[in-house]
Amino acid sequence: MTSQPTFKQAPRIAGALYLAIAVCGGFSIGYVPQAIFVSGDSAQTAANLAASAGLFKLGVAADSVVIIFELVLTAILYVLFHKAAPILSATAMLARAGMITVMGMNLLFWVMPLALGTQGDVEQSRMMMFFTAHELGVYVWQLFFGLHLLALGALILRTGLVPRALGWGLFVGAFGYLLQGIVELTFIDIGPFYSVIIALLVVVTIAELSFALWLLIWGGKRLGVQG
């Protein structure tokens, strides 16, 4: 008797998780690394880490929250859509689970300089190695995330359970993550064409936030009845 009402709240929970991930991830991934890591300058990076240890630790906490919320969100999205399109739902779930796995490894890279210390040339060299690995790791999990968004966008377009405009935004915008990941990991210089990637990332960001709000406001009526 109690499982059905709980399930009807699942889309709203997913929407809330999406927004929480956006806030925490924007801080831990978008802000903190730029405040700490200076590419090619180990002395300045070490000084930033020493001066902003509290900010660094807060970023680690936010990253940990993101990983936990991502796990729950991945499970909810699978439950919401798997009956309508099992293969696409499984693909989306596995791709996002792969992303979460890489994010966990990336978090380990990020905290190692704090664990090992940064005093001395050898330690600073190791610090830069870990920070650089973390920077590249972001592009690795973007590949998994891009695949997830492709599957999720196709899922929305196929099932019609969510407005198709959101499906197209996720599907088309996913190529921004995929292309950026490939370009950065292969060190290809695409010059002015990089603006295309940025445009795709803007599209997918708007689509993701819109999807989160749709789940939070209207998702319970459209998706919560499938249990």
GROMACS .gro file of C-alpha atoms in nm:
model
  227
    1MET     CA    1   0.000   0.000   0.000
    2THR     CA    2   0.290   0.236   0.066
    3SER     CA    3   0.516   0.147  -0.228
    4GLN     CA    4   0.303   0.317  -0.495
    5PRO     CA    5   0.297   0.665  -0.336
    6THR     CA    6   0.672   0.639  -0.273
    7PHE     CA    7   0.731   0.549  -0.637
    8LYS     CA    8   0.521   0.843  -0.751
    9GLN     CA    9   0.769   1.068  -0.573
   10ALA     CA   10   1.065   0.912  -0.754
   11PRO     CA   11   1.063   1.158  -1.049
   12ARG     CA   12   1.058   1.452  -0.810
   13ILE     CA   13   1.343   1.301  -0.613
   14ALA     CA   14   1.534   1.257  -0.939
   15GLY     CA   15   1.475   1.622  -1.029
   16ALA     CA   16   1.595   1.737  -0.688
   17LEU     CA   17   1.905   1.517  -0.717
   18TYR     CA   18   1.978   1.660  -1.062
   19LEU     CA   19   1.970   2.015  -0.927
   20ALA     CA   20   2.177   1.925  -0.620
   21ILE     CA   21   2.438   1.760  -0.844
   22ALA     CA   22   2.447   2.071  -1.063
   23VAL     CA   23   2.516   2.294  -0.763
   24CYS     CA   24   2.770   2.066  -0.592
   25GLY     CA   25   2.939   1.970  -0.919
   26GLY     CA   26   2.959   2.330  -1.035
   27PHE     CA   27   3.148   2.408  -0.717
   28SER     CA   28   3.372   2.099  -0.691
   29ILE     CA   29   3.446   2.057  -1.062
   30GLY     CA   30   3.392   2.403  -1.205
   31TYR     CA   31   3.534   2.629  -0.933
   32VAL     CA   32   3.771   2.456  -0.689
   33PRO     CA   33   4.022   2.312  -0.944
   34GLN     CA   34   4.058   2.654  -1.109
   35ALA     CA   35   4.128   2.808  -0.768
   36ILE     CA   36   4.396   2.549  -0.681
   37PHE     CA   37   4.560   2.404  -0.989
   38VAL     CA   38   4.787   2.614  -1.212
   39SER     CA   39   4.901   2.415  -1.512
   40GLY     CA   40   5.280   2.403  -1.544
   41ASP     CA   41   5.342   2.588  -1.217
   42SER     CA   42   5.400   2.346  -0.930
   43ALA     CA   43   5.516   2.614  -0.684
   44GLN     CA   44   5.204   2.826  -0.731
   45THR     CA   45   4.979   2.520  -0.718
   46ALA     CA   46   5.140   2.409  -0.392
   47ALA     CA   47   5.100   2.759  -0.249
   48ASN     CA   48   4.734   2.768  -0.353
   49LEU     CA   49   4.674   2.428  -0.193
   50ALA     CA   50   4.837   2.538   0.132
   51ALA     CA   51   4.650   2.867   0.141
   52SER     CA   52   4.313   2.719   0.045
   53ALA     CA   53   4.316   2.384   0.224
   54GLY     CA   54   3.968   2.448   0.362
   55LEU     CA   55   3.830   2.523   0.016
   56PHE     CA   56   4.003   2.212  -0.119
   57LYS     CA   57   3.847   1.990   0.149
   58LEU     CA   58   3.506   2.145   0.092
   59GLY     CA   59   3.544   2.062  -0.276
   60VAL     CA   60   3.630   1.702  -0.188
   61ALA     CA   61   3.316   1.683   0.028
   62ALA     CA   62   3.105   1.825  -0.256
   63ASP     CA   63   3.257   1.576  -0.500
   64SER     CA   64   3.172   1.292  -0.261
   65VAL     CA   65   2.812   1.413  -0.241
   66VAL     CA   66   2.795   1.425  -0.621
   67ILE     CA   67   2.908   1.062  -0.649
   68ILE     CA   68   2.654   0.943  -0.391
   69PHE     CA   69   2.369   1.139  -0.550
   70GLU     CA   70   2.470   1.016  -0.896
   71LEU     CA   71   2.434   0.654  -0.783
   72VAL     CA   72   2.083   0.714  -0.652
   73LEU     CA   73   1.983   0.918  -0.960
   74THR     CA   74   2.111   0.646  -1.195
   75ALA     CA   75   1.898   0.384  -1.021
   76ILE     CA   76   1.586   0.605  -1.027
   77LEU     CA   77   1.619   0.690  -1.397
   78TYR     CA   78   1.650   0.320  -1.479
   79VAL     CA   79   1.341   0.233  -1.276
   80LEU     CA   80   1.139   0.513  -1.437
   81PHE     CA   81   1.213   0.415  -1.797
   82HIS     CA   82   1.311   0.047  -1.809
   83LYS     CA   83   0.961  -0.087  -1.876
   84ALA     CA   84   0.912   0.143  -2.173
   85ALA     CA   85   1.252   0.080  -2.336
   86PRO     CA   86   1.463  -0.178  -2.153
   87ILE     CA   87   1.769  -0.179  -2.381
   88LEU     CA   88   1.804   0.198  -2.398
   89SER     CA   89   1.743   0.222  -2.023
   90ALA     CA   90   2.012  -0.035  -1.953
   91THR     CA   91   2.254   0.144  -2.185
   92ALA     CA   92   2.189   0.476  -2.013
   93MET     CA   93   2.231   0.315  -1.670
   94LEU     CA   94   2.555   0.135  -1.755
   95ALA     CA   95   2.706   0.443  -1.920
   96ARG     CA   96   2.625   0.661  -1.620
   97ALA     CA   97   2.756   0.391  -1.384
   98GLY     CA   98   3.081   0.392  -1.584
   99MET     CA   99   3.097   0.768  -1.543
  100ILE     CA  100   3.050   0.737  -1.166
  101THR     CA  101   3.330   0.478  -1.147
  102VAL     CA  102   3.572   0.713  -1.323
  103MET     CA  103   3.459   1.001  -1.102
  104GLY     CA  104   3.544   0.792  -0.795
  105MET     CA  105   3.892   0.719  -0.928
  106ASN     CA  106   3.931   1.085  -1.020
  107LEU     CA  107   3.846   1.189  -0.666
  108LEU     CA  108   4.127   0.965  -0.543
  109PHE     CA  109   4.372   1.139  -0.778
  110TRP     CA  110   4.252   1.475  -0.649
  111VAL     CA  111   4.308   1.402  -0.278
  112MET     CA  112   4.647   1.231  -0.314
  113PRO     CA  113   4.853   1.557  -0.304
  114LEU     CA  114   4.693   1.647   0.027
  115ALA     CA  115   4.763   1.297   0.161
  116LEU     CA  116   5.126   1.287   0.044
  117GLY     CA  117   5.221   1.649   0.111
  118THR     CA  118   5.365   1.908  -0.127
  119GLN     CA  119   5.697   2.005   0.033
  120GLY     CA  120   6.003   1.950  -0.183
  121ASP     CA  121   6.056   1.915  -0.557
  122VAL     CA  122   5.975   1.543  -0.568
  123GLU     CA  123   5.650   1.589  -0.376
  124GLN     CA  124   5.547   1.883  -0.594
  125SER     CA  125   5.621   1.679  -0.906
  126ARG     CA  126   5.393   1.404  -0.776
  127MET     CA  127   5.130   1.664  -0.687
  128MET     CA  128   5.127   1.796  -1.043
  129MET     CA  129   5.106   1.443  -1.181
  130PHE     CA  130   4.796   1.369  -0.974
  131PHE     CA  131   4.633   1.702  -1.052
  132THR     CA  132   4.700   1.657  -1.423
  133ALA     CA  133   4.557   1.304  -1.407
  134HIS     CA  134   4.248   1.448  -1.239
  135GLU     CA  135   4.215   1.712  -1.510
  136LEU     CA  136   4.231   1.448  -1.785
  137GLY     CA  137   4.005   1.217  -1.586
  138VAL     CA  138   3.724   1.469  -1.624
  139TYR     CA  139   3.737   1.418  -2.000
  140VAL     CA  140   3.732   1.040  -1.954
  141TRP     CA  141   3.410   1.044  -1.754
  142GLN     CA  142   3.266   1.291  -2.004
  143LEU     CA  143   3.283   1.014  -2.267
  144PHE     CA  144   3.065   0.791  -2.049
  145PHE     CA  145   2.834   1.082  -1.969
  146GLY     CA  146   2.799   1.168  -2.336
  147LEU     CA  147   2.694   0.811  -2.412
  148HIS     CA  148   2.447   0.825  -2.123
  149LEU     CA  149   2.292   1.145  -2.260
  150LEU     CA  150   2.266   0.996  -2.608
  151ALA     CA  151   2.079   0.697  -2.467
  152LEU     CA  152   1.863   0.912  -2.240
  153GLY     CA  153   1.777   1.149  -2.522
  154ALA     CA  154   1.687   0.858  -2.750
  155LEU     CA  155   1.486   0.708  -2.466
  156ILE     CA  156   1.280   1.025  -2.428
  157LEU     CA  157   1.227   1.055  -2.804
  158ARG     CA  158   1.120   0.692  -2.833
  159THR     CA  159   0.885   0.672  -2.536
  160GLY     CA  160   0.723   1.014  -2.553
  161LEU     CA  161   0.697   1.019  -2.173
  162VAL     CA  162   0.894   1.344  -2.154
  163PRO     CA  163   0.865   1.648  -2.388
  164ARG     CA  164   1.050   1.569  -2.708
  165ALA     CA  165   1.229   1.904  -2.708
  166LEU     CA  166   1.418   1.790  -2.398
  167GLY     CA  167   1.504   1.462  -2.568
  168TRP     CA  168   1.648   1.641  -2.868
  169GLY     CA  169   1.841   1.880  -2.645
  170LEU     CA  170   1.999   1.592  -2.454
  171PHE     CA  171   2.067   1.384  -2.765
  172VAL     CA  172   2.222   1.661  -2.976
  173GLY     CA  173   2.402   1.827  -2.686
  174ALA     CA  174   2.558   1.495  -2.584
  175PHE     CA  175   2.798   1.530  -2.876
  176GLY     CA  176   2.951   1.827  -2.696
  177TYR     CA  177   3.072   1.601  -2.414
  178LEU     CA  178   3.179   1.328  -2.655
  179LEU     CA  179   3.369   1.559  -2.889
  180GLN     CA  180   3.536   1.753  -2.607
  181GLY     CA  181   3.645   1.431  -2.440
  182ILE     CA  182   3.797   1.294  -2.759
  183VAL     CA  183   3.964   1.624  -2.854
  184GLU     CA  184   4.120   1.679  -2.511
  185LEU     CA  185   4.235   1.320  -2.461
  186THR     CA  186   4.396   1.301  -2.804
  187PHE     CA  187   4.545   1.654  -2.775
  188ILE     CA  188   4.397   1.764  -3.105
  189ASP     CA  189   4.395   2.138  -3.177
  190ILE     CA  190   4.069   2.215  -3.357
  191GLY     CA  191   4.106   2.593  -3.324
  192PRO     CA  192   3.791   2.794  -3.401
  193PHE     CA  193   3.579   2.479  -3.433
  194TYR     CA  194   3.598   2.449  -3.054
  195SER     CA  195   3.315   2.704  -3.044
  196VAL     CA  196   3.088   2.433  -3.186
  197ILE     CA  197   3.166   2.213  -2.886
  198ILE     CA  198   3.094   2.501  -2.649
  199ALA     CA  199   2.761   2.564  -2.823
  200LEU     CA  200   2.667   2.197  -2.787
  201LEU     CA  201   2.761   2.205  -2.418
  202VAL     CA  202   2.538   2.508  -2.367
  203VAL     CA  203   2.251   2.325  -2.537
  204VAL     CA  204   2.292   2.012  -2.325
  205THR     CA  205   2.328   2.212  -2.003
  206ILE     CA  206   2.001   2.393  -2.071
  207ALA     CA  207   1.836   2.062  -2.161
  208GLU     CA  208   1.962   1.891  -1.846
  209LEU     CA  209   1.846   2.169  -1.615
  210SER     CA  210   1.510   2.181  -1.796
  211PHE     CA  211   1.476   1.804  -1.761
  212ALA     CA  212   1.552   1.834  -1.389
  213LEU     CA  213   1.284   2.100  -1.344
  214TRP     CA  214   1.036   1.897  -1.550
  215LEU     CA  215   1.097   1.593  -1.330
  216LEU     CA  216   1.058   1.804  -1.018
  217ILE     CA  217   0.735   1.974  -1.124
  218TRP     CA  218   0.556   1.747  -1.370
  219GLY     CA  219   0.743   1.415  -1.358
  220GLY     CA  220   0.524   1.262  -1.090
  221LYS     CA  221   0.217   1.287  -1.314
  222ARG     CA  222   0.380   1.142  -1.626
  223LEU     CA  223   0.632   0.893  -1.492
  224GLY     CA  224   0.514   0.805  -1.143
  225VAL     CA  225   0.217   0.601  -1.266
  226GLN     CA  226   0.426   0.329  -1.429
  227GLY     CA  227   0.484   0.130  -1.113
   0.00000   0.00000   0.00000
